[in-house]
Short mmCIF file of C-alpha atoms in Angstrom, two decimals:
data_model
loop_
_atom_site.label_atom_id
_atom_site.label_comp_id
_atom_site.label_asym_id
_atom_site.label_seq_id
_atom_site.Cartn_x
_atom_site.Cartn_y
_atom_site.Cartn_z
CA MET A 1 96.82 60.03 18.82
CA ASN A 2 96.78 56.68 16.79
CA CYS A 3 94.88 56.54 13.48
CA ASN A 4 94.13 54.71 10.58
CA THR A 5 94.40 57.55 8.24
CA PRO A 6 96.51 60.73 8.81
CA THR A 7 95.02 63.20 10.47
CA ASP A 8 95.64 66.39 11.84
CA ILE A 9 95.98 67.31 15.77
CA CYS A 10 95.42 71.63 15.92
CA PHE A 11 91.98 70.48 17.64
CA SER A 12 94.10 68.59 20.21
CA PHE A 13 96.49 70.20 20.03
CA ALA A 14 94.80 73.59 21.26
CA GLY A 15 94.25 71.96 24.72
CA PHE A 16 96.38 70.74 25.38
CA GLN A 17 98.23 74.04 25.13
CA ALA A 18 96.77 75.56 26.55
CA ARG A 19 97.73 73.17 30.18
CA GLY A 20 101.09 73.70 29.69
CA GLY A 21 101.53 77.21 31.68
CA LEU A 22 97.52 78.69 31.56
CA THR A 23 94.65 75.85 32.91
CA ASP A 24 97.54 74.20 34.47
CA ILE A 25 100.99 73.53 36.28
CA HIS A 26 102.93 71.71 33.28
CA ARG A 27 105.41 74.42 31.82
CA ASP A 28 108.40 73.59 32.29
CA GLY A 29 108.34 73.12 28.65
CA TRP A 30 106.81 70.53 25.83
CA GLY A 31 107.32 68.58 22.50
CA ILE A 32 105.54 67.05 20.43
CA ALA A 33 105.93 64.44 17.68
CA PHE A 34 104.84 64.04 14.36
CA PHE A 35 105.35 59.92 12.04
CA GLU A 36 105.71 60.75 9.19
CA GLY A 37 105.67 56.96 7.61
CA ARG A 38 109.88 56.25 9.07
CA GLY A 39 109.96 59.60 9.48
CA VAL A 40 109.18 61.92 12.48
CA ARG A 41 109.29 65.05 13.19
CA LEU A 42 109.98 65.98 17.33
CA PHE A 43 109.29 69.97 18.29
CA LEU A 44 110.68 70.43 21.57
CA ASP A 45 111.23 74.01 23.23
CA PRO A 46 112.32 74.42 27.12
CA GLN A 47 109.84 77.08 27.97
CA ALA A 48 106.24 76.91 28.22
CA SER A 49 104.06 76.06 25.53
CA SER A 50 101.16 78.84 26.33
CA ALA A 51 104.33 81.07 25.37
CA SER A 52 106.12 79.27 23.19
CA PRO A 53 106.44 80.24 18.29
CA VAL A 54 107.24 76.54 18.30
CA ALA A 55 103.92 75.96 19.92
CA GLU A 56 101.80 78.46 17.64
CA LEU A 57 103.69 77.17 14.61
CA VAL A 58 102.45 73.73 15.21
CA ARG A 59 98.74 74.56 16.29
CA SER A 60 98.18 76.39 13.32
CA TYR A 61 99.88 74.20 10.60
CA PRO A 62 98.49 70.74 9.58
CA ILE A 63 101.02 68.18 9.98
CA HIS A 64 98.89 64.69 8.91
CA SER A 65 100.00 61.77 11.27
CA LEU A 66 99.28 57.90 11.66
CA ASN A 67 101.41 58.57 15.26
CA VAL A 68 101.57 61.91 17.41
CA ILE A 69 103.39 61.54 21.25
CA ALA A 70 103.00 65.40 22.64
CA HIS A 71 104.00 66.40 26.64
CA ILE A 72 103.43 69.10 28.85
CA ARG A 73 106.54 68.31 31.38
CA LYS A 74 106.06 69.76 35.08
CA ALA A 75 109.60 69.53 36.34
CA THR A 76 110.98 66.17 39.03
CA GLN A 77 113.88 65.55 38.26
CA GLY A 78 116.13 67.12 35.86
CA VAL A 79 117.02 71.14 35.35
CA VAL A 80 114.09 72.93 32.44
CA THR A 81 116.77 72.62 29.90
CA LEU A 82 116.15 71.35 26.01
CA GLU A 83 117.88 67.81 26.51
CA ASN A 84 115.58 67.37 29.53
CA THR A 85 112.72 67.63 27.01
CA HIS A 86 109.87 65.59 26.50
CA PRO A 87 109.77 63.36 24.24
CA PHE A 88 112.68 61.71 23.99
CA GLN A 89 114.24 59.33 20.34
CA ARG A 90 115.89 56.64 19.57
CA GLU A 91 116.82 54.35 16.96
CA LEU A 92 116.74 50.94 16.80
CA TRP A 93 115.80 47.84 14.38
CA GLY A 94 116.18 50.72 11.36
CA ARG A 95 113.21 52.58 13.84
CA TYR A 96 113.39 55.48 15.72
CA TRP A 97 110.65 55.77 18.82
CA VAL A 98 109.27 57.93 20.92
CA PHE A 99 108.84 58.06 24.98
CA ALA A 100 107.13 60.34 26.92
CA HIS A 101 106.86 59.75 30.50
CA ASN A 102 103.75 61.26 33.23
CA GLY A 103 105.18 60.03 37.29
CA ASN A 104 108.88 60.17 38.97
CA LEU A 105 110.91 57.14 39.29
CA LYS A 106 112.73 57.34 42.60
CA GLY A 107 116.20 55.75 43.15
CA PHE A 108 116.10 54.39 39.05
CA ALA A 109 119.29 53.71 38.60
CA PRO A 110 119.96 49.45 37.47
CA GLU A 111 123.87 49.46 35.23
CA LEU A 112 123.22 50.88 31.57
CA ARG A 113 125.22 48.67 29.29
CA GLY A 114 126.40 51.54 26.84
CA ASP A 115 123.30 51.11 24.30
CA PHE A 116 121.35 53.74 24.51
CA ARG A 117 122.82 56.13 27.26
CA PRO A 118 120.65 59.71 29.18
CA VAL A 119 122.12 62.69 27.19
CA GLY A 120 119.59 64.83 29.99
CA GLN A 121 118.96 63.88 34.22
CA THR A 122 116.15 63.12 34.29
CA ASP A 123 114.29 59.73 35.69
CA SER A 124 111.01 59.13 31.82
CA GLU A 125 114.91 59.09 30.17
CA PHE A 126 117.37 57.10 31.68
CA ALA A 127 114.27 54.70 31.87
CA PHE A 128 113.87 54.64 28.14
CA CYS A 129 117.67 54.79 28.05
CA HIS A 130 116.54 51.37 29.93
CA LEU A 131 113.75 49.45 28.18
CA MET A 132 115.32 50.57 24.77
CA GLU A 133 118.64 48.71 25.85
CA THR A 134 117.04 45.45 27.38
CA LEU A 135 113.88 44.77 24.48
CA ARG A 136 118.05 45.11 21.98
CA ALA A 137 119.86 42.33 24.04
CA ARG A 138 116.50 40.54 24.37
CA PHE A 139 116.19 40.96 19.99
CA PRO A 140 118.91 41.79 18.87
CA GLU A 141 118.26 40.61 15.19
CA GLY A 142 115.47 43.24 15.48
CA GLU A 143 112.17 43.95 15.94
CA PRO A 144 110.01 40.68 16.63
CA PRO A 145 105.96 40.04 16.43
CA LEU A 146 104.61 42.56 18.10
CA PRO A 147 102.60 40.44 20.51
CA VAL A 148 106.04 39.50 21.33
CA LEU A 149 107.28 42.46 21.37
CA PHE A 150 103.68 43.60 23.47
CA GLU A 151 104.89 41.07 26.75
CA ALA A 152 108.32 42.10 26.80
CA VAL A 153 107.39 46.07 26.65
CA ARG A 154 105.18 44.59 29.38
CA GLU A 155 107.03 42.77 31.53
CA ILE A 156 110.13 45.68 31.95
CA ALA A 157 107.28 48.54 32.58
CA THR A 158 106.02 46.98 35.80
CA GLY A 159 109.50 46.54 37.15
CA ILE A 160 110.65 49.68 36.19
CA GLY A 161 107.45 50.61 37.83
CA ARG A 162 108.40 49.54 41.48
CA HIS A 163 109.98 52.29 40.98
CA GLY A 164 106.73 54.97 41.31
CA GLU A 165 104.76 56.40 39.16
CA PHE A 166 105.43 55.45 35.77
CA ASN A 167 102.77 56.37 33.58
CA PHE A 168 104.14 56.50 29.23
CA LEU A 169 103.57 57.00 25.08
CA LEU A 170 105.71 55.15 22.99
CA SER A 171 105.65 54.90 19.73
CA ASN A 172 107.27 53.49 16.52
CA GLY A 173 104.76 54.52 14.15
CA ALA A 174 103.42 51.70 13.41
CA PHE A 175 101.29 51.57 16.64
CA LEU A 176 101.10 52.75 19.95
CA PHE A 177 102.17 51.90 24.06
CA ALA A 178 100.42 53.83 26.72
CA HIS A 179 101.36 52.45 29.68
CA CYS A 180 98.77 53.20 32.34
CA ALA A 181 100.02 53.46 36.28
CA SER A 182 98.01 56.00 37.92
CA ARG A 183 96.06 58.35 34.94
CA LEU A 184 95.77 57.65 31.13
CA ALA A 185 92.19 57.96 29.44
CA TYR A 186 91.05 57.17 25.67
CA ILE A 187 88.95 58.23 23.67
CA VAL A 188 87.90 55.98 19.43
CA ARG A 189 86.53 58.62 17.70
CA LYS A 190 84.99 57.23 14.64
CA ALA A 191 81.39 57.34 12.23
CA PRO A 192 79.08 58.36 12.98
CA PHE A 193 81.13 61.55 14.17
CA ALA A 194 79.94 64.41 16.12
CA SER A 195 81.10 67.16 18.08
CA ALA A 196 83.64 67.94 20.43
CA HIS A 197 84.22 70.42 22.86
CA LEU A 198 87.63 70.97 25.10
CA LYS A 199 87.96 71.30 28.16
CA ASP A 200 90.31 73.76 28.34
CA GLN A 201 89.97 75.85 25.55
CA ASP A 202 86.52 77.47 24.63
CA ILE A 203 86.37 75.63 21.01
CA THR A 204 83.89 72.98 18.54
CA VAL A 205 84.53 70.81 16.16
CA ASP A 206 82.72 69.52 14.45
CA PHE A 207 84.54 65.97 13.11
CA SER A 208 81.22 64.93 11.09
CA GLU A 209 82.60 67.87 8.73
CA LEU A 210 85.55 67.01 8.53
CA THR A 211 85.93 63.18 8.13
CA THR A 212 85.59 60.45 6.00
CA ALA A 213 83.46 57.36 6.74
CA GLY A 214 86.09 54.74 7.68
CA ASP A 215 88.04 56.69 9.59
CA ARG A 216 88.91 55.94 13.28
CA VAL A 217 91.29 58.43 15.19
CA ALA A 218 92.59 57.56 19.04
CA VAL A 219 92.97 59.51 21.93
CA VAL A 220 95.34 59.29 25.28
CA ALA A 221 96.06 61.59 27.53
CA THR A 222 96.67 61.87 31.35
CA THR A 223 93.24 63.09 31.24
CA PRO A 224 90.22 64.20 28.69
CA LEU A 225 90.33 67.09 26.33
CA THR A 226 87.13 67.57 26.20
CA ASP A 227 84.06 67.46 27.87
CA ASN A 228 81.23 66.28 26.24
CA GLU A 229 82.79 63.28 24.95
CA SER A 230 82.79 59.68 27.22
CA TRP A 231 85.93 59.44 27.61
CA ILE A 232 87.47 55.68 28.95
CA THR A 233 89.56 55.74 31.74
CA ILE A 234 92.50 53.25 31.64
CA ALA A 235 93.65 51.27 34.86
CA PRO A 236 96.69 51.19 36.33
CA GLY A 237 98.99 48.63 35.91
CA THR A 238 97.74 48.41 32.92
CA LEU A 239 100.29 48.13 28.96
CA MET A 240 97.08 49.11 25.90
CA LEU A 241 98.62 48.92 22.37
CA PHE A 242 96.65 51.07 19.41
CA VAL A 243 96.74 50.35 16.21
CA ASP A 244 94.81 52.45 13.51
CA GLY A 245 93.01 54.43 16.07
CA GLU A 246 91.46 51.44 18.60
CA PRO A 247 92.45 49.46 21.26
CA VAL A 248 93.49 46.37 20.10
CA ASP A 249 94.80 42.98 21.67
CA ALA A 250 97.92 42.55 21.11
CA GLY A 251 96.90 38.27 19.71
CA PRO A 252 98.84 36.44 17.38
CA ALA A 253 101.42 37.75 15.36
CA GLY A 254 100.43 38.49 11.60
CA THR A 255 95.92 39.58 13.14
CA VAL A 256 97.40 43.46 13.76
CA ALA A 257 96.20 44.52 10.06
CA PHE A 258 97.07 48.69 8.52
CA THR A 259 95.41 50.59 6.66
CA GLY A 260 95.16 54.02 5.08
CA SER A 261 92.74 56.20 3.43
CA GLY A 262 92.87 60.37 2.40
CA PRO A 263 94.63 62.24 5.23
CA ALA A 264 91.37 63.51 8.04
CA SER A 265 91.07 66.05 10.88
CA CYS A 266 89.90 64.53 14.02
CA GLY A 267 92.59 64.92 16.78
CA MET B 1 128.40 77.19 11.99
CA ASN B 2 130.59 77.17 15.10
CA CYS B 3 130.34 80.17 17.34
CA ASN B 4 132.02 81.35 20.91
CA THR B 5 128.72 82.58 22.00
CA PRO B 6 124.89 82.08 21.14
CA THR B 7 124.44 83.43 18.10
CA ASP B 8 121.92 83.10 16.01
CA ILE B 9 121.42 82.03 12.30
CA CYS B 10 118.80 84.18 11.22
CA PHE B 11 120.25 85.42 8.36
CA SER B 12 122.96 82.92 7.01
CA PHE B 13 119.70 81.36 6.89
CA ALA B 14 117.88 83.82 4.32
CA GLY B 15 120.07 82.98 1.82
CA PHE B 16 120.37 79.40 2.99
CA GLN B 17 116.68 79.23 2.91
CA ALA B 18 115.97 80.47 -1.30
CA ARG B 19 119.32 78.48 -1.83
CA GLY B 20 116.60 75.60 -1.09
CA GLY B 21 114.53 76.08 -4.63
CA LEU B 22 114.75 79.84 -5.64
CA THR B 23 118.10 80.69 -6.61
CA ASP B 24 119.50 76.84 -6.54
CA ILE B 25 117.48 73.12 -7.24
CA HIS B 26 118.20 71.47 -3.48
CA ARG B 27 114.93 71.06 -3.68
CA ASP B 28 114.24 68.00 -1.57
CA GLY B 29 113.74 68.19 1.10
CA TRP B 30 115.89 70.33 4.28
CA GLY B 31 116.85 70.50 7.75
CA ILE B 32 118.64 72.52 10.28
CA ALA B 33 119.50 71.47 13.85
CA PHE B 34 120.38 74.07 16.79
CA PHE B 35 122.55 72.37 19.38
CA GLU B 36 121.25 74.49 23.27
CA GLY B 37 123.23 73.36 25.54
CA ARG B 38 123.14 69.53 25.32
CA GLY B 39 119.78 68.34 23.80
CA VAL B 40 118.63 70.21 20.24
CA ARG B 41 116.14 71.11 18.43
CA LEU B 42 115.65 69.75 14.89
CA PHE B 43 113.11 71.00 12.66
CA LEU B 44 112.67 68.83 9.25
CA ASP B 45 110.47 69.32 5.72
CA PRO B 46 110.57 67.18 2.93
CA GLN B 47 109.22 70.02 1.39
CA ALA B 48 111.49 72.85 -0.16
CA SER B 49 112.84 75.77 1.78
CA SER B 50 111.53 78.35 -0.05
CA ALA B 51 107.80 77.10 -0.17
CA SER B 52 107.84 75.94 3.77
CA PRO B 53 106.07 77.45 6.80
CA VAL B 54 109.11 75.34 9.09
CA ALA B 55 110.86 78.07 7.67
CA GLU B 56 109.70 80.42 8.19
CA LEU B 57 109.58 80.21 11.78
CA VAL B 58 113.49 79.76 11.62
CA ARG B 59 114.18 81.79 9.48
CA SER B 60 112.07 84.44 12.14
CA TYR B 61 112.57 82.75 15.82
CA PRO B 62 115.49 83.51 16.68
CA ILE B 63 116.76 79.86 18.09
CA HIS B 64 120.51 80.56 19.91
CA SER B 65 122.62 78.05 19.42
CA LEU B 66 126.26 77.61 19.72
CA ASN B 67 126.38 74.41 16.44
CA VAL B 68 124.27 75.32 13.65
CA ILE B 69 123.63 72.10 10.92
CA ALA B 70 121.26 72.88 8.23
CA HIS B 71 120.93 71.04 4.70
CA ILE B 72 119.06 71.96 2.01
CA ARG B 73 118.32 68.11 -1.05
CA LYS B 74 118.77 67.49 -3.88
CA ALA B 75 118.00 63.32 -4.16
CA THR B 76 120.14 61.06 -5.72
CA GLN B 77 119.63 57.92 -3.44
CA GLY B 78 116.38 57.35 -1.29
CA VAL B 79 113.14 59.01 -1.88
CA VAL B 80 111.59 62.73 -1.39
CA THR B 81 109.76 62.02 1.96
CA LEU B 82 111.11 62.76 5.83
CA GLU B 83 113.35 60.04 6.89
CA ASN B 84 116.07 61.23 3.87
CA THR B 85 115.90 64.15 4.78
CA HIS B 86 118.58 65.63 6.08
CA PRO B 87 120.04 66.12 9.30
CA PHE B 88 120.40 63.11 10.96
CA GLN B 89 120.44 62.57 14.99
CA ARG B 90 121.88 59.35 16.59
CA GLU B 91 122.49 59.33 20.39
CA LEU B 92 126.38 58.36 20.81
CA TRP B 93 128.43 58.18 24.24
CA GLY B 94 125.00 60.39 25.76
CA ARG B 95 125.91 62.71 23.15
CA TYR B 96 123.02 64.74 20.64
CA TRP B 97 125.34 63.40 17.32
CA VAL B 98 123.94 65.28 14.54
CA PHE B 99 125.39 64.60 10.34
CA ALA B 100 124.74 66.11 7.29
CA HIS B 101 126.12 65.24 4.05
CA ASN B 102 126.30 66.89 0.48
CA GLY B 103 127.73 64.26 -2.06
CA ASN B 104 126.52 61.13 -3.83
CA LEU B 105 128.75 57.43 -1.65
CA LYS B 106 127.63 54.80 -4.38
CA GLY B 107 127.92 51.03 -3.45
CA PHE B 108 128.40 52.07 -0.58
CA ALA B 109 127.55 48.73 1.98
CA PRO B 110 129.80 47.66 4.32
CA GLU B 111 128.12 45.47 6.56
CA LEU B 112 127.11 47.87 9.81
CA ARG B 113 126.69 45.23 13.69
CA GLY B 114 123.37 46.99 14.70
CA ASP B 115 124.61 49.49 17.01
CA PHE B 116 122.85 51.58 14.52
CA ARG B 117 120.28 51.64 11.80
CA PRO B 118 118.77 53.22 9.46
CA VAL B 119 115.42 54.89 9.31
CA GLY B 120 115.92 55.85 5.22
CA GLN B 121 117.37 54.13 2.35
CA THR B 122 120.00 57.08 1.18
CA ASP B 123 124.15 56.38 1.34
CA SER B 124 124.22 58.77 4.09
CA GLU B 125 122.87 58.36 6.34
CA PHE B 126 123.51 54.59 6.17
CA ALA B 127 127.66 55.90 5.96
CA PHE B 128 126.40 58.11 9.11
CA CYS B 129 124.63 55.26 10.78
CA HIS B 130 128.54 53.36 9.87
CA LEU B 131 130.37 56.31 11.38
CA MET B 132 128.90 56.06 14.32
CA GLU B 133 128.49 52.73 15.52
CA THR B 134 133.22 52.69 14.39
CA LEU B 135 133.32 55.11 16.22
CA ARG B 136 131.39 53.44 19.03
CA ALA B 137 133.74 50.20 18.94
CA ARG B 138 137.17 51.68 18.88
CA PHE B 139 135.32 53.61 22.08
CA PRO B 140 133.24 52.23 24.10
CA GLU B 141 133.64 53.43 27.03
CA GLY B 142 133.21 56.84 25.55
CA GLU B 143 133.54 59.74 23.73
CA PRO B 144 138.09 59.52 23.83
CA PRO B 145 139.74 63.36 24.55
CA LEU B 146 138.79 65.82 21.16
CA PRO B 147 143.51 64.78 18.97
CA VAL B 148 141.44 61.69 18.76
CA LEU B 149 138.67 61.35 18.47
CA PHE B 150 139.47 63.69 15.34
CA GLU B 151 142.33 60.91 13.96
CA ALA B 152 139.56 58.56 14.25
CA VAL B 153 136.73 60.30 11.99
CA ARG B 154 139.71 61.91 9.73
CA GLU B 155 140.16 58.07 9.00
CA ILE B 156 136.90 56.24 8.58
CA ALA B 157 135.54 59.20 6.67
CA THR B 158 138.54 58.97 4.90
CA GLY B 159 137.48 55.59 4.22
CA ILE B 160 134.52 56.26 4.37
CA GLY B 161 135.42 58.27 0.84
CA ARG B 162 137.01 56.29 -1.30
CA HIS B 163 133.82 55.52 -2.17
CA GLY B 164 132.09 58.66 -3.83
CA GLU B 165 131.50 62.34 -2.67
CA PHE B 166 132.12 62.67 1.01
CA ASN B 167 131.64 66.31 1.74
CA PHE B 168 130.12 66.66 5.82
CA LEU B 169 129.24 68.28 9.05
CA LEU B 170 129.55 66.44 12.33
CA SER B 171 128.34 68.13 15.38
CA ASN B 172 128.02 66.80 18.91
CA GLY B 173 127.12 70.80 20.05
CA ALA B 174 130.18 71.42 21.28
CA PHE B 175 132.63 71.05 18.34
CA LEU B 176 131.90 70.90 14.30
CA PHE B 177 134.26 69.41 12.48
CA ALA B 178 133.83 69.83 8.33
CA HIS B 179 135.34 67.57 5.62
CA CYS B 180 135.72 68.88 2.14
CA ALA B 181 135.95 65.58 0.05
CA SER B 182 135.19 68.53 -3.09
CA ARG B 183 133.19 70.99 -2.33
CA LEU B 184 133.72 73.33 0.99
CA ALA B 185 134.51 77.26 2.77
CA TYR B 186 134.30 78.79 5.76
CA ILE B 187 134.33 82.78 7.31
CA VAL B 188 135.39 83.69 10.70
CA ARG B 189 133.32 86.92 11.49
CA LYS B 190 135.40 88.59 15.40
CA ALA B 191 135.96 91.53 15.79
CA PRO B 192 135.91 94.73 13.95
CA PHE B 193 132.88 93.20 12.43
CA ALA B 194 132.01 94.59 9.32
CA SER B 195 128.28 94.21 6.98
CA ALA B 196 128.13 90.99 5.50
CA HIS B 197 125.18 90.95 2.22
CA LEU B 198 123.80 87.90 1.34
CA LYS B 199 124.43 86.52 -2.66
CA ASP B 200 121.08 84.71 -2.38
CA GLN B 201 118.84 87.35 -1.53
CA ASP B 202 119.01 90.82 -1.50
CA ILE B 203 119.73 91.32 2.92
CA THR B 204 122.93 92.77 4.18
CA VAL B 205 123.90 93.22 7.81
CA ASP B 206 125.43 95.22 9.91
CA PHE B 207 127.73 93.25 12.35
CA SER B 208 129.17 95.83 14.80
CA GLU B 209 125.51 96.77 16.00
CA LEU B 210 124.79 93.04 17.06
CA THR B 211 127.99 91.98 18.33
CA THR B 212 130.34 92.09 21.21
CA ALA B 213 133.80 92.43 20.73
CA GLY B 214 134.42 89.33 21.60
CA ASP B 215 131.91 87.47 19.80
CA ARG B 216 133.82 85.04 17.25
CA VAL B 217 131.09 83.23 14.20
CA ALA B 218 132.68 80.80 11.83
CA VAL B 219 130.16 79.81 9.27
CA VAL B 220 130.93 76.87 7.54
CA ALA B 221 129.51 75.68 4.09
CA THR B 222 129.00 73.81 0.45
CA THR B 223 129.31 77.45 -1.48
CA PRO B 224 129.60 81.20 -0.18
CA LEU B 225 126.88 82.86 1.85
CA THR B 226 127.53 86.13 1.38
CA ASP B 227 129.41 87.97 -1.43
CA ASN B 228 131.24 90.75 0.03
CA GLU B 229 133.46 88.90 2.37
CA SER B 230 136.62 87.35 2.42
CA TRP B 231 135.72 82.77 2.49
CA ILE B 232 138.22 80.57 2.24
CA THR B 233 137.59 77.36 0.14
CA ILE B 234 138.47 74.14 2.92
CA ALA B 235 141.50 72.16 0.62
CA PRO B 236 139.11 68.80 -0.63
CA GLY B 237 140.53 65.64 1.95
CA THR B 238 141.11 68.01 4.39
CA LEU B 239 138.83 67.38 8.69
CA MET B 240 138.48 70.58 10.74
CA LEU B 241 137.38 70.83 13.64
CA PHE B 242 135.75 74.46 15.05
CA VAL B 243 135.45 75.44 18.17
CA ASP B 244 135.07 78.54 19.57
CA GLY B 245 133.41 79.76 16.47
CA GLU B 246 137.75 79.67 14.45
CA PRO B 247 138.93 76.49 13.06
CA VAL B 248 141.69 74.78 15.87
CA ASP B 249 144.66 72.36 15.43
CA ALA B 250 143.17 69.28 17.17
CA GLY B 251 146.28 69.55 19.24
CA PRO B 252 147.10 67.37 22.86
CA ALA B 253 144.31 66.65 24.70
CA GLY B 254 142.39 69.34 27.20
CA THR B 255 144.32 72.45 24.34
CA VAL B 256 141.32 73.03 23.59
CA ALA B 257 139.16 75.73 25.74
CA PHE B 258 135.87 76.72 26.09
CA THR B 259 134.51 79.50 26.35
CA GLY B 260 130.80 81.96 26.41
CA SER B 261 129.70 85.02 27.14
CA GLY B 262 126.45 87.14 26.22
CA PRO B 263 123.22 86.23 23.28
CA ALA B 264 125.26 87.87 19.45
CA SER B 265 123.49 87.54 15.99
CA CYS B 266 126.44 87.43 14.03
CA GLY B 267 125.11 84.19 11.82
#
């Protein structure tokens, strides 16, 4: 989720949580990261989200955030343990970066410089470490302008993607990258707001009662979370950038503006 | 807390939580990190622990861990926000390291190489980044033997401690360092187990009902958490190493053994 105003994700999370063991097979752990300013709250649980007390807390305790990344795991590489649970987090250039991957990279094992090393055994964390160290090596002084960063992430992602399915979400709290290798869809909710009904649980929310006119919220997911809204399918091979609740062209440096207003509730 | 068997910290946390706004002035956020294997669950909340729904979860949901670091904050440097909330976490040598600081470092601003950069504005996170980058620079290939690491941490801590009070806890999930600059005490609970009564809340636990003969749990705190046990005061200027639930001399490499048994409940 990427928003222009701090938004809770309680609605989407209710559907998402069900996929972790109830309506879907992703029962090998789950996690969710909420950016609040430059800080992150990362909740991880190696058990199925449908049975997790931590997931219950997340579902019932509204944390308002501009950028949220959540993941439910179906283990392909690496055992079911906490250190193999997504999302993963590292610090780069004085910001936290959070990463979640859907897919399976086979035989992906470039030599790492050592700046970022995997703690667990997943292909996903390995790819994240490779991405982080490549970015640091290329921009040792600090975060480059967004268009430059976008091109670098796209290029590195394309390289990693040669080894298998590499759908991922990546955020530093200011914006959200979404890379589609095979399956990814998104929706932008903005005025005039309407009702949304979850696919995975019989829950409906009328966003018009919970939002103000300027709110804008983008939700990206492997498959649509609701069944009465028009989700947009992202073309395989695409890296998208979401800022302030909508997809943007990375464009020339400085064209991306950040805004904000009071807390909303349409995630 | 450092243990030889996975232990929950529900008892100690009940007293600790009260200090975050009820019985003490540390109301500027709190956090707690649980190691589970190589993984970490880090719960952070910039509000007072005595009023935090996340703290309620931690208090009532027994997470079993060999190493736990918790912190309640009284802000000295840096505003009250999530990114300034302890403990802090970084990855070094393919392990997560968790750090919490009590004290105030004034004018401590060595130039950082850039491997580890603070995300927030606290003296504490700055010191942690300095500690991590100094260790990586000194041992670029990986984690050195424990006695070598111990000496390095002691030396770096002494240097940082010249700038102010530098009480800290540091763990990578395998062991716990505790550095006392001014105030720190510990207790080791082992057979024969007895009852303990909290100082900050009227709660008593009979550990003999919850443990097995081989369990051993060390709890380190700024001031004793219970009022009917004999806590040992750590001498200012001391770095201690806790392994398997007791203080150990770092000794020659390879002398430190790790053991483990079923879950216990005497934290």
